[in-house]
Coordinates of C-alpha atoms in Angstrom, one line a residue:
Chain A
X133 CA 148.9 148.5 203.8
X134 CA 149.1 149.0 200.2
X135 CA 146.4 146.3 199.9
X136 CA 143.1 147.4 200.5
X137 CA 139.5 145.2 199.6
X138 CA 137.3 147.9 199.6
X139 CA 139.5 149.9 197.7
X140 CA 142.2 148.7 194.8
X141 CA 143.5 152.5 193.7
X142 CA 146.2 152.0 196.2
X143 CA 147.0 148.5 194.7
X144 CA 147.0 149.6 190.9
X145 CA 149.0 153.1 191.8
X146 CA 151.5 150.6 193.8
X147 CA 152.1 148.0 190.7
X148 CA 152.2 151.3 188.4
X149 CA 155.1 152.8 190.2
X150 CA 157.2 150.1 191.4
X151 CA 156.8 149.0 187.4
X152 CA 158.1 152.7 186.7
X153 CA 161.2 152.7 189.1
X154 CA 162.8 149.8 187.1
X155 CA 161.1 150.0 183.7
X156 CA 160.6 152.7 180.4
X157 CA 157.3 154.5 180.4
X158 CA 156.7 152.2 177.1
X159 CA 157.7 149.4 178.4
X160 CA 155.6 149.7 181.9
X161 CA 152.9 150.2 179.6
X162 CA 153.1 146.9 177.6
X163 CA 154.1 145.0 181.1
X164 CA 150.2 146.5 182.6
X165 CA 148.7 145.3 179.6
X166 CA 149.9 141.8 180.0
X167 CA 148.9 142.2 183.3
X168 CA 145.5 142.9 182.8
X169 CA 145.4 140.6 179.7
X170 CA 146.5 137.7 182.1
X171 CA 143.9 139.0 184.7
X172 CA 141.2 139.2 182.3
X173 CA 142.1 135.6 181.2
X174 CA 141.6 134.2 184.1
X175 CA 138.6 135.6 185.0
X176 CA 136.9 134.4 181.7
X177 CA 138.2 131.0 182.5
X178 CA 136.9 131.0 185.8
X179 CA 133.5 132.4 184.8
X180 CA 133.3 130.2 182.3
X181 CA 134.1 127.0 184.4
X182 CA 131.7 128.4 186.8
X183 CA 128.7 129.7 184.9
X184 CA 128.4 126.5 182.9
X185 CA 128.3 124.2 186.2
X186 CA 125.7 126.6 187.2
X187 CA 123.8 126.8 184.1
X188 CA 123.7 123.0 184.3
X189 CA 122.8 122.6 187.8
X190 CA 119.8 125.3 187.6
X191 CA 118.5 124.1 184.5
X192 CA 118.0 120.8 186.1
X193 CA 116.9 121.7 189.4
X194 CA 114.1 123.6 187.4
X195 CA 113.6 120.8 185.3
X196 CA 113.7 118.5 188.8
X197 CA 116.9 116.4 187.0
X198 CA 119.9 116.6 189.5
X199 CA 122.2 117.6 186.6
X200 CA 126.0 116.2 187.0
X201 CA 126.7 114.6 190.1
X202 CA 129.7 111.9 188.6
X203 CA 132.6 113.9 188.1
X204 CA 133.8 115.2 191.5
X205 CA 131.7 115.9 194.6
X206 CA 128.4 116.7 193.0
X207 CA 129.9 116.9 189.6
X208 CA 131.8 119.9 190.5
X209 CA 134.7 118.9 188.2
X210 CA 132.0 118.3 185.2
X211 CA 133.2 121.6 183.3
X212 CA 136.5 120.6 183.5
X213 CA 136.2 117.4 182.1
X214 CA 134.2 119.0 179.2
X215 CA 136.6 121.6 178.5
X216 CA 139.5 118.6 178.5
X217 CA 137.2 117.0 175.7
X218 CA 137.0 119.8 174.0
X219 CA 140.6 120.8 174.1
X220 CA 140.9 117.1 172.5
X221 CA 138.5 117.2 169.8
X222 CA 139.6 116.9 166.3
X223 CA 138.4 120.3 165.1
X224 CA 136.8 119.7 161.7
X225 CA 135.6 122.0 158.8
X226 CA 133.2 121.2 156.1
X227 CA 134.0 120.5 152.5
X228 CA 133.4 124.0 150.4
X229 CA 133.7 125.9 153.8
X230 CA 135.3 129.4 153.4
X231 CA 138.6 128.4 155.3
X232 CA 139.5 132.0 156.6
X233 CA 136.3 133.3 157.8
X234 CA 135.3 129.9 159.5
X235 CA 138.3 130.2 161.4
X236 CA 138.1 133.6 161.8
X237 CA 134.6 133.9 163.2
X238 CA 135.0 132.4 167.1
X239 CA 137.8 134.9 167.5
X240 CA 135.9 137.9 166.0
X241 CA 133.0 136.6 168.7
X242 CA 135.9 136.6 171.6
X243 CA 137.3 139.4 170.9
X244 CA 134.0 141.8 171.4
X245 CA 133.4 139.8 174.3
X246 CA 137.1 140.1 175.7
X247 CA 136.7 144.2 174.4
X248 CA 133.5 144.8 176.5
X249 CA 134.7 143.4 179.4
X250 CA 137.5 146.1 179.1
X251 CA 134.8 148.9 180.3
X252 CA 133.4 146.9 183.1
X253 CA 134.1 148.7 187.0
X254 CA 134.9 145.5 189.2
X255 CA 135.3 147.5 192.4
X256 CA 136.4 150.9 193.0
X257 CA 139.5 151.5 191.6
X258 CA 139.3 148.2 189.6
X259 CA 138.0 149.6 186.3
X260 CA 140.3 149.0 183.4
X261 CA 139.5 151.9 180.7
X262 CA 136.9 154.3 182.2
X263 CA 136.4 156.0 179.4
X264 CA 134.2 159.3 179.3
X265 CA 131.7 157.0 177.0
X266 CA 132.2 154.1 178.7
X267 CA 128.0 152.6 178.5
X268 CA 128.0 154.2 174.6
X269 CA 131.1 152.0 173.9
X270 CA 129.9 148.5 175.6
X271 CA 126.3 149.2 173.3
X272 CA 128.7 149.7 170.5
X273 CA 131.4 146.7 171.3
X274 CA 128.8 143.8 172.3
X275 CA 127.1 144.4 168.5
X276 CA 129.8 143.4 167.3
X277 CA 129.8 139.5 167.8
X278 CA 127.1 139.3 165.5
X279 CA 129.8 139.7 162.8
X280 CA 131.4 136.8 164.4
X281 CA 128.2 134.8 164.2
X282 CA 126.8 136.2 160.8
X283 CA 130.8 134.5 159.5
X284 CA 130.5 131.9 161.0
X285 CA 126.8 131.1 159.9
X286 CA 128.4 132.3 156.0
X287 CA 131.6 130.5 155.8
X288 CA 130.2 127.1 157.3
X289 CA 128.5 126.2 154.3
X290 CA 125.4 124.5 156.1
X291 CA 122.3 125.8 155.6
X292 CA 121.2 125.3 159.1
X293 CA 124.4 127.7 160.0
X294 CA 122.6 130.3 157.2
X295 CA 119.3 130.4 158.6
X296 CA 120.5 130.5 162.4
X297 CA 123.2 133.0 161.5
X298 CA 120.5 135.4 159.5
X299 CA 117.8 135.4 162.4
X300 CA 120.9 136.2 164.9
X301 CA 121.3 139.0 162.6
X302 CA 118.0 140.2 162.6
X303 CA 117.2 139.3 165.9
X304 CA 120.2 141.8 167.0
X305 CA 119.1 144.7 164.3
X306 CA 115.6 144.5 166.2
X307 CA 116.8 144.2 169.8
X308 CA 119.9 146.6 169.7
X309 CA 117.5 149.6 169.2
X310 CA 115.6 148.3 172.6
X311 CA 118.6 148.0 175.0
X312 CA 120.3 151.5 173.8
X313 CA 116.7 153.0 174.6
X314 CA 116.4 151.4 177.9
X315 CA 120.3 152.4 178.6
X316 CA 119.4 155.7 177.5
X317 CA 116.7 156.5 179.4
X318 CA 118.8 155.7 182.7
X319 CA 121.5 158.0 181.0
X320 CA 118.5 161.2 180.9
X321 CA 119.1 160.8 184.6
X322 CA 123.0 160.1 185.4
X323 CA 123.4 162.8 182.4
X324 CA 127.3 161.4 182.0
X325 CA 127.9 157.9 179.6
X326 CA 131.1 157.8 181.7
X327 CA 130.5 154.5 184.1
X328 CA 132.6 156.0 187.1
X329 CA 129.8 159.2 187.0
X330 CA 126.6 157.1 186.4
X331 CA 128.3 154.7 189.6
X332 CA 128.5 158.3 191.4
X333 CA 124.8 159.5 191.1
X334 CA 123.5 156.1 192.8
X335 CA 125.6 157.0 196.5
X336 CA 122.1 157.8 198.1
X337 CA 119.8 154.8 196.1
X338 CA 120.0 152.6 193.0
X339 CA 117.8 153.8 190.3
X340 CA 116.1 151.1 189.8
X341 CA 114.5 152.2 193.0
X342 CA 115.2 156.8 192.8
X343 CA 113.5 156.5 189.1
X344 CA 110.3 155.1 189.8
X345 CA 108.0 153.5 187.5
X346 CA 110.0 154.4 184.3
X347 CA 113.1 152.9 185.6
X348 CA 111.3 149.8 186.3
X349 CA 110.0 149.6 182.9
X350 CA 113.1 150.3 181.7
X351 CA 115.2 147.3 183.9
X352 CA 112.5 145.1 182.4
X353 CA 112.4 146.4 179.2
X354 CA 116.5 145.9 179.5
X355 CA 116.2 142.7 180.7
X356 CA 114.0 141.3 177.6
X357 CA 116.0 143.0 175.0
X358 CA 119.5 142.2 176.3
X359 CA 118.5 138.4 176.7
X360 CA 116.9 138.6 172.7
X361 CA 120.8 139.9 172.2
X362 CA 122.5 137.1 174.2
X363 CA 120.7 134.5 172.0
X364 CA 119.8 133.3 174.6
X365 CA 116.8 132.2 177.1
X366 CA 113.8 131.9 175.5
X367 CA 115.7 133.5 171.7
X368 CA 117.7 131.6 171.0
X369 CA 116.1 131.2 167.8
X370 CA 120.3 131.4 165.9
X371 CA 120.6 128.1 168.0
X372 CA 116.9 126.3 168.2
X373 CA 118.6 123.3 168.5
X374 CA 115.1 121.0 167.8
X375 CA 115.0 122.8 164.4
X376 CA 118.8 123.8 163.1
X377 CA 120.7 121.1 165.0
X378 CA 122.6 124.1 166.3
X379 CA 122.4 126.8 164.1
X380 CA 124.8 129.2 163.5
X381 CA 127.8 126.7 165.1
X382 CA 126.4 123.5 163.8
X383 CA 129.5 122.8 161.8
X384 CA 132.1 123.9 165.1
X385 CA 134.1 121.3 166.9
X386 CA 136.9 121.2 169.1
X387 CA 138.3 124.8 170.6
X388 CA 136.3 126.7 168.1
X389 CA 132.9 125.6 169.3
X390 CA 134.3 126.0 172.6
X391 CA 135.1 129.6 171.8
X392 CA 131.8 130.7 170.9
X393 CA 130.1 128.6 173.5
X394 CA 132.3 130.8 176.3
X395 CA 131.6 134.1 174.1
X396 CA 127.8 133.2 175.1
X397 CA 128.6 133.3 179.1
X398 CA 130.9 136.0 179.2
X399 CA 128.4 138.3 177.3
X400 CA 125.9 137.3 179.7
X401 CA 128.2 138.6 182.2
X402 CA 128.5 141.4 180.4
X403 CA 124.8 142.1 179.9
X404 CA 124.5 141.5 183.5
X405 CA 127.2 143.8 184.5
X406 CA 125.9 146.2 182.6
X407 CA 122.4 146.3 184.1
X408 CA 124.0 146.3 187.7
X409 CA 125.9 149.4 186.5
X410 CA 123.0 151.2 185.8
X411 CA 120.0 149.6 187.8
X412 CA 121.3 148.2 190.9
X413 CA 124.4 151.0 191.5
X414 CA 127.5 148.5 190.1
X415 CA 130.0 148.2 192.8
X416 CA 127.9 150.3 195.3
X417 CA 126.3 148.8 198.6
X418 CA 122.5 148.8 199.3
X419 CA 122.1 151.7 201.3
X420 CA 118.6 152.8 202.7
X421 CA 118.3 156.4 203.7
X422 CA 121.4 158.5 205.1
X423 CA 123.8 157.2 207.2
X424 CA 122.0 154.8 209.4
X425 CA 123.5 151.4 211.1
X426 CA 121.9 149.8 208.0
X427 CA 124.2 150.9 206.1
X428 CA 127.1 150.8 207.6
X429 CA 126.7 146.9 207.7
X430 CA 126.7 147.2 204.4
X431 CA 129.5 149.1 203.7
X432 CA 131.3 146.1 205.6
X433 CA 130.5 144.1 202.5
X434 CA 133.5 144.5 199.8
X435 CA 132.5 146.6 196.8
X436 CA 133.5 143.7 194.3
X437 CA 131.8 141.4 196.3
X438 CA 128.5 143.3 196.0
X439 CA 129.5 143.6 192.2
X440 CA 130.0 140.2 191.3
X441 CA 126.7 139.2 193.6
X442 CA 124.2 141.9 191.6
X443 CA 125.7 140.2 188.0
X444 CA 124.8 136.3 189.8
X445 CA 121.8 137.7 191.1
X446 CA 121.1 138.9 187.3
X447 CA 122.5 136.0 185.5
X448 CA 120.8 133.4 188.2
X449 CA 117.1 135.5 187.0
X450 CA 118.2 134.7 183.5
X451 CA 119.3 131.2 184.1
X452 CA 115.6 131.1 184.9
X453 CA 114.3 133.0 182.1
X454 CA 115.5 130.4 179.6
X455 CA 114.3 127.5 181.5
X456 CA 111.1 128.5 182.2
X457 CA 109.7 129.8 179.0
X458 CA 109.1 128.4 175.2
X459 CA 111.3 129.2 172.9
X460 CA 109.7 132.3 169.9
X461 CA 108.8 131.5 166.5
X462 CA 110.8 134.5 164.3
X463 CA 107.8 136.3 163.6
X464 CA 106.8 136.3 167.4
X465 CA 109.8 137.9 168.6
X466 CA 109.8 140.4 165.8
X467 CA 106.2 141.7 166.7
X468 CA 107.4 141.0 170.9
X469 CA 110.0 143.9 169.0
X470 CA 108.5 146.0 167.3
X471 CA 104.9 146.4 168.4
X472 CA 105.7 145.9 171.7
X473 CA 108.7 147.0 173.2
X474 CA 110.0 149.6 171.1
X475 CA 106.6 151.5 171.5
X476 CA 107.0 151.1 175.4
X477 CA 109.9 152.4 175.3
X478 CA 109.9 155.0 173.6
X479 CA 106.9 156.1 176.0
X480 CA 108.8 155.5 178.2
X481 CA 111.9 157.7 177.6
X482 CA 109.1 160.5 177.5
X483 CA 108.2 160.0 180.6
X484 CA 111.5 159.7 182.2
X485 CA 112.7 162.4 180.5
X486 CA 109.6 164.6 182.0
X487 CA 110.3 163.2 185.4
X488 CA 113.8 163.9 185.1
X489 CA 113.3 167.6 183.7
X490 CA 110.5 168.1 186.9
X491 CA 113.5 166.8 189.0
X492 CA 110.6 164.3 190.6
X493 CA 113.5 161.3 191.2
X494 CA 115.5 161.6 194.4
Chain B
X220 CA 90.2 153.8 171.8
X221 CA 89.1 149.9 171.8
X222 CA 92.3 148.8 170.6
X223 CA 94.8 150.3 172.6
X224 CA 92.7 148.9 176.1
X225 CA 93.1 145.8 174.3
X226 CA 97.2 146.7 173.6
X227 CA 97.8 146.9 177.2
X228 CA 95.4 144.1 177.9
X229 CA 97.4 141.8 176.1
X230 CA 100.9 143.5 177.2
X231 CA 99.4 142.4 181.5
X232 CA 98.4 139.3 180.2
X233 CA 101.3 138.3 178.8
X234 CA 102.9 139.5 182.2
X235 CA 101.0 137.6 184.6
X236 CA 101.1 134.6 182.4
X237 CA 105.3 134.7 182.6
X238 CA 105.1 135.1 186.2
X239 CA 102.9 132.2 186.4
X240 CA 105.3 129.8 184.8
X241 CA 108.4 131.7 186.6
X242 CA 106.4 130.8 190.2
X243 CA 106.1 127.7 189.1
X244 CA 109.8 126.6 188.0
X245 CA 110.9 129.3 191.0
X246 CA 109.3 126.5 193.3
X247 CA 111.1 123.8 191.5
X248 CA 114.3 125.6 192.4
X249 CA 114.0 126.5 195.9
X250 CA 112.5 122.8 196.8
X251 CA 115.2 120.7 195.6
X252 CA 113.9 117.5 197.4
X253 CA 111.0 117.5 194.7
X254 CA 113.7 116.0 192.2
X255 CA 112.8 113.0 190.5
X256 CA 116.1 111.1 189.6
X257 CA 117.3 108.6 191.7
X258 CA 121.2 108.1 191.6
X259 CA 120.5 104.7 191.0
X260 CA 123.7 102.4 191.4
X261 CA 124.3 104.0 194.9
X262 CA 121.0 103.7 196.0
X263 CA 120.5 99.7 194.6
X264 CA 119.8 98.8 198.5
X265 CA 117.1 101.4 199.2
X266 CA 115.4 101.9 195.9
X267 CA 111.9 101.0 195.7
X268 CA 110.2 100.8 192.5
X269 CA 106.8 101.9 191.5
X270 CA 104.1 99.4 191.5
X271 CA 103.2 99.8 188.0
X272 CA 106.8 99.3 186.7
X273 CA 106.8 96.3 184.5
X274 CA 110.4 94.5 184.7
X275 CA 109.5 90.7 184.1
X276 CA 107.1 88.1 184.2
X277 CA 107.5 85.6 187.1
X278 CA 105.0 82.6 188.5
X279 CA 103.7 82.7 192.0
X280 CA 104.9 80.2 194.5
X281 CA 103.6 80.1 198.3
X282 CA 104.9 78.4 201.1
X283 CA 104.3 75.0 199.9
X284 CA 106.0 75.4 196.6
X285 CA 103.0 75.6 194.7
X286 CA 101.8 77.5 191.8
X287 CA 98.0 78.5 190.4
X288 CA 99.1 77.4 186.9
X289 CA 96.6 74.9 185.1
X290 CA 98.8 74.7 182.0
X291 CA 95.9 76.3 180.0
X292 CA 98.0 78.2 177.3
X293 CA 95.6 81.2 177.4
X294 CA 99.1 83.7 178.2
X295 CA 100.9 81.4 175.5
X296 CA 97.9 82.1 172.7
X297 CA 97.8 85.9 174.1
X298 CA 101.7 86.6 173.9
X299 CA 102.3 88.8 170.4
X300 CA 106.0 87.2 170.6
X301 CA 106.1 84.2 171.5
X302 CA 107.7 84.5 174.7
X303 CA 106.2 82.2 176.8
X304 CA 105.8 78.1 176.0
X305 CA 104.0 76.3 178.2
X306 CA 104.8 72.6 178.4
X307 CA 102.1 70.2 179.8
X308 CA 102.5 66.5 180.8
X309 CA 99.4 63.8 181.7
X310 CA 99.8 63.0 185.4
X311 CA 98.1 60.3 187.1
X312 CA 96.3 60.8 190.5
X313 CA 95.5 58.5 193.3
X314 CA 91.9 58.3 192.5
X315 CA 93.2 56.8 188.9
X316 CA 92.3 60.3 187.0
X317 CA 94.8 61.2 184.1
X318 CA 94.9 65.0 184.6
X319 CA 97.4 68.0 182.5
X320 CA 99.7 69.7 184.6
X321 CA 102.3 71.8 183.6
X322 CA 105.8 70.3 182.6
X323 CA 107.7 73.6 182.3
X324 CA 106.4 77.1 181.8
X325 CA 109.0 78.4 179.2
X326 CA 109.9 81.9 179.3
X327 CA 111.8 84.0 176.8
X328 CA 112.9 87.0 178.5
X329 CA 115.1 87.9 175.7
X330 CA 111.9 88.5 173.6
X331 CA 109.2 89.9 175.7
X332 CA 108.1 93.2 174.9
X333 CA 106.8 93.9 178.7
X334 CA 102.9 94.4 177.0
X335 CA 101.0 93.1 179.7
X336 CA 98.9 90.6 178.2
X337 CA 99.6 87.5 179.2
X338 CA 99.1 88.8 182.8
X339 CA 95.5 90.2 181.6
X340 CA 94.8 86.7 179.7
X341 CA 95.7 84.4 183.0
X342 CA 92.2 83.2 184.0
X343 CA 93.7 81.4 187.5
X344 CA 96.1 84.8 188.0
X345 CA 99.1 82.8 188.3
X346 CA 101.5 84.8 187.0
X347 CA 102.4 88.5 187.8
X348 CA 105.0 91.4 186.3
X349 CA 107.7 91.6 189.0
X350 CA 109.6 94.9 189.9
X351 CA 113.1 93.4 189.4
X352 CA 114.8 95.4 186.1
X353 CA 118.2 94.4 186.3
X354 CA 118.3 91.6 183.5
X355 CA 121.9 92.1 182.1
X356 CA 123.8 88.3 181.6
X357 CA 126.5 87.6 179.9
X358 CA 125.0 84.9 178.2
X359 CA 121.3 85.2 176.5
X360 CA 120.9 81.5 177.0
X361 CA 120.2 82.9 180.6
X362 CA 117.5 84.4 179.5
X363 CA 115.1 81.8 179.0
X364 CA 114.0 81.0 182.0
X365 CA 111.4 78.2 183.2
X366 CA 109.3 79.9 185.7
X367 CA 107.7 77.0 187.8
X368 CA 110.0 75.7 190.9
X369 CA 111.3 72.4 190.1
X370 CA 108.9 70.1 192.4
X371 CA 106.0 72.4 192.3
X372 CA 102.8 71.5 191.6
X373 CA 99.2 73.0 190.9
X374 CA 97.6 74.4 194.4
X375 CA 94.4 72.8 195.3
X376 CA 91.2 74.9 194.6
X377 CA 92.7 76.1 191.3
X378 CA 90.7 75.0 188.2
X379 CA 90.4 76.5 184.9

């Protein structure tokens, strides 16, 4: 059985060598990245049809609304009918706009997104690039759609894109340092960057629960930081729709606003991916002690479905974040920054680095 | 020393004040039959409106077909719009007595504003706000309505 759930090595080694029998080594090569282009395609598409119905329908059970309930049984369909619209919108540019970046921007924002899902383990075996940096380079990868948003705030030529666009940029200047200090403080105990090896350390216990209280500041610390990079939840000052219209894709229609709109979901999947990897063990079951019957019901449970459940469980905690709290005036979520946070955490990465030299976590 | 007791201070009540609003949208979420919005076309047969809700102004009839309307203008003199005309006419009574009654009691749905003060003015409480809401027509002539049943007449008790 070539196909196995709870373990796809067999399944890629398959496609790789009945690719090889008929086909160049080059041209095998080109033929698995089309693959994995189409595959990572559709899962966009399908995370983004899905996240956006569930956005919507959280947000208004929050908000005691009922969210849509016209389009298809209980508005299922509602995302599909938006996209439609969108697909058919006129897509529109301002006057004096800068016609190359404007256009260029949503892809520059897609691509980063598209680039850091690259590094993300799905299951085992399912990992696209594992590269022996793998958590340095998502860090590195996921900063870049501010370029795409910083563009597209430039070459709009609305000052409502300028100002959302700027605070983006120095909303991600300030956060960036706080997520690669909470990342780095679970990499003083995996001591690898590679995402296969910090997956490997968490066989016997996540380390959100082996590092103690460090690693819990650090989850939260995580949490707070990567949502301030989203733009999302409760900063998404770039956007603040009740005081730029939309900020930074105010002058977007059509595909393009689409685009960036998607690029906002996938990178929460990303963020939340990320802190699965890390926090909750990524693909790995809960496991409790040492071989027990506990955990062998576990282990029933498909890796990838344990993966994609830790990111919903993540993404459904965020989904709750943004609806529950105000929106932060700039000057508030620079302080929540810098006085706050990057303080903690550099405490913090003390502390865990102590534990970790004591050998004190599990 | 001071200060930094008052760092963490604010750092926990900051915390506790997140989790506070978290608990309270987290029981929002996980009690979905707490929601609000009705699905209101479906539901036209069961929905029951509040008792506040102001949807239009309607004259009380009983059994008898009659009304506790004297005819005295005071919800005509209190409407800010002009909504309501109230049309009297002299009638004669058996004993001989020439008394007002009201003709028609004119109403302009088209131009009430729902304020409430003509019920408030009514010294006999003849008329009320009913819960009805669904006012579309296709012609706005429809809309001015005369709110006393054709053969009603004043009950007996009522005077001004």
């Amino acid at each position: 059985m070539v196909f196995n759930i709870y373990d796809f090595t067999g399944l890629t080694e398959w496609i790789h060598e009945g690719l090889s029998r008929s086909l160049s080594p080059g041209l095998t090569l080109v033929v698995e990245w089309a693959l994995i282009g189409a595959g990572l395609l559709t899962l966009v598409a399908l995370l983004g049809l899905v996240l956006i119905y569930l956005e919507r329908k959280v947000s208004a059970v929050i908000q005691q609304r009922m969210g849509p309930m016209r389009v298809g049984p209980w508005g299922m369909t509602q995302t599909v009918a938006d996209v439609l619209k969108l697909l058919l919108k006129e897509p529109l540019m301002t006057r004096n706009a800068d016609k190359f970046l404007f256009n260029l921007a949503p892809f520059i924002v897609m691509t980063a997104s598209f680039l850091a899902l690259g590094a993300l383990p799905f299951a085992l075996g399912l990992h696209i690039m594992d590269l022996n940096i793998g958590i340095l380079y998502i860090t590195a990868i996921t900063s870049l759609g501010v370029i795409g948003i910083l563009l597209g705030g430039w070459a709009s030529n609305n000052k409502f894109s300028l100002i959302g666009a700027i605070r983006s940029g120095a909303q991600i200047i300030s956060y960036e340092l706080s997520v690669s200090l909470a990342i780095l403080s679970i990499v003083v105990l995996t001591g690898s960057l590679q995402i296969s090896e910090i997956i490997n350390t968490q066989q016997n216990g996540w380390w959100l629960f082996k590092g103690h209280i460090p690693a819990l500041i650090a989850f939260v610390i995580f949490l707070i930081a990567g949502i301030a990079e989203l733009n999302r939840g409760p900063f998404d000052l770039p956007e603040a729709e009740s005081e730029l219209t939309a900020g930074f894709h105010t002058e977007y229609s059509g595909f393009k606003f689409a685009f960036f709109f998607l690029a906002e979901f996938i990178n929460m999947f990303i963020l939340a991916g990320v802190g699965a990897i890390l926090f909750l063990g990524g693909w790995l079951p809960l496991h409790f002690g040492i071989d027990n019957s506990f955990n062998h019901v576990m282990d029933f449970i498909p890796p990838i479905f344990w993966f994609f459940g830790k990111i919903f469980a993540l993404i459904l905690l965020m989904m709750w974040f943004k609806w529950t709290f105000p929106r932060l005036r700039i000057d508030q979520l620079l302080k929540l920054e810098w006085k706050y946070l990057l303080p903690l955490n550099l405490l913090n990465i003390l502390l865990m680095a102590f534990i970790a030299m004591q050998g004190w976590y599990f | 020393m001071k200060a930094i007791i008052h760092y963490f201070k604010t750092i926990f009540a900051a915390l506790k004040t997140l989790v506070k609003g978290m608990a309270i949208t987290g029981h929002y979420f996980i009690h979905p039959k707490e929601i609000i919005t009705q699905q209101y076309p479906e539901n036209r047969d069961t929905l029951k409106m509040f008792e506040r809700f102001r949807g239009e102004v309607v004259l009380l009839h009983n059994e008898n077909n009659e009304h506790r309307c004297t005819g005295c203008s005071a919800c005509e003199i209190a409407c800010p719009n002009g909504t309501i005309e109230i049309i009297t006419k002299r009638v004669e009574t058996p004993e001989g007595r020439k008394v007002k009654q009201i003709d028609r009691f004119v109403y302009h749905l088209s131009m009430c504003t729902m304020c409430n003060l003509c019920i408030l003015a009514c010294p006999t409480d003849a008329i009320v706000m009913s819960n009805d809401f669904e006012h579309a027509v296709f012609d706005r002539s429809q809309l001015t309505k005369i709110l006393n049943k054709p053969g009603s007449k004043l009950m007996e008790g009522v005077r001004h």
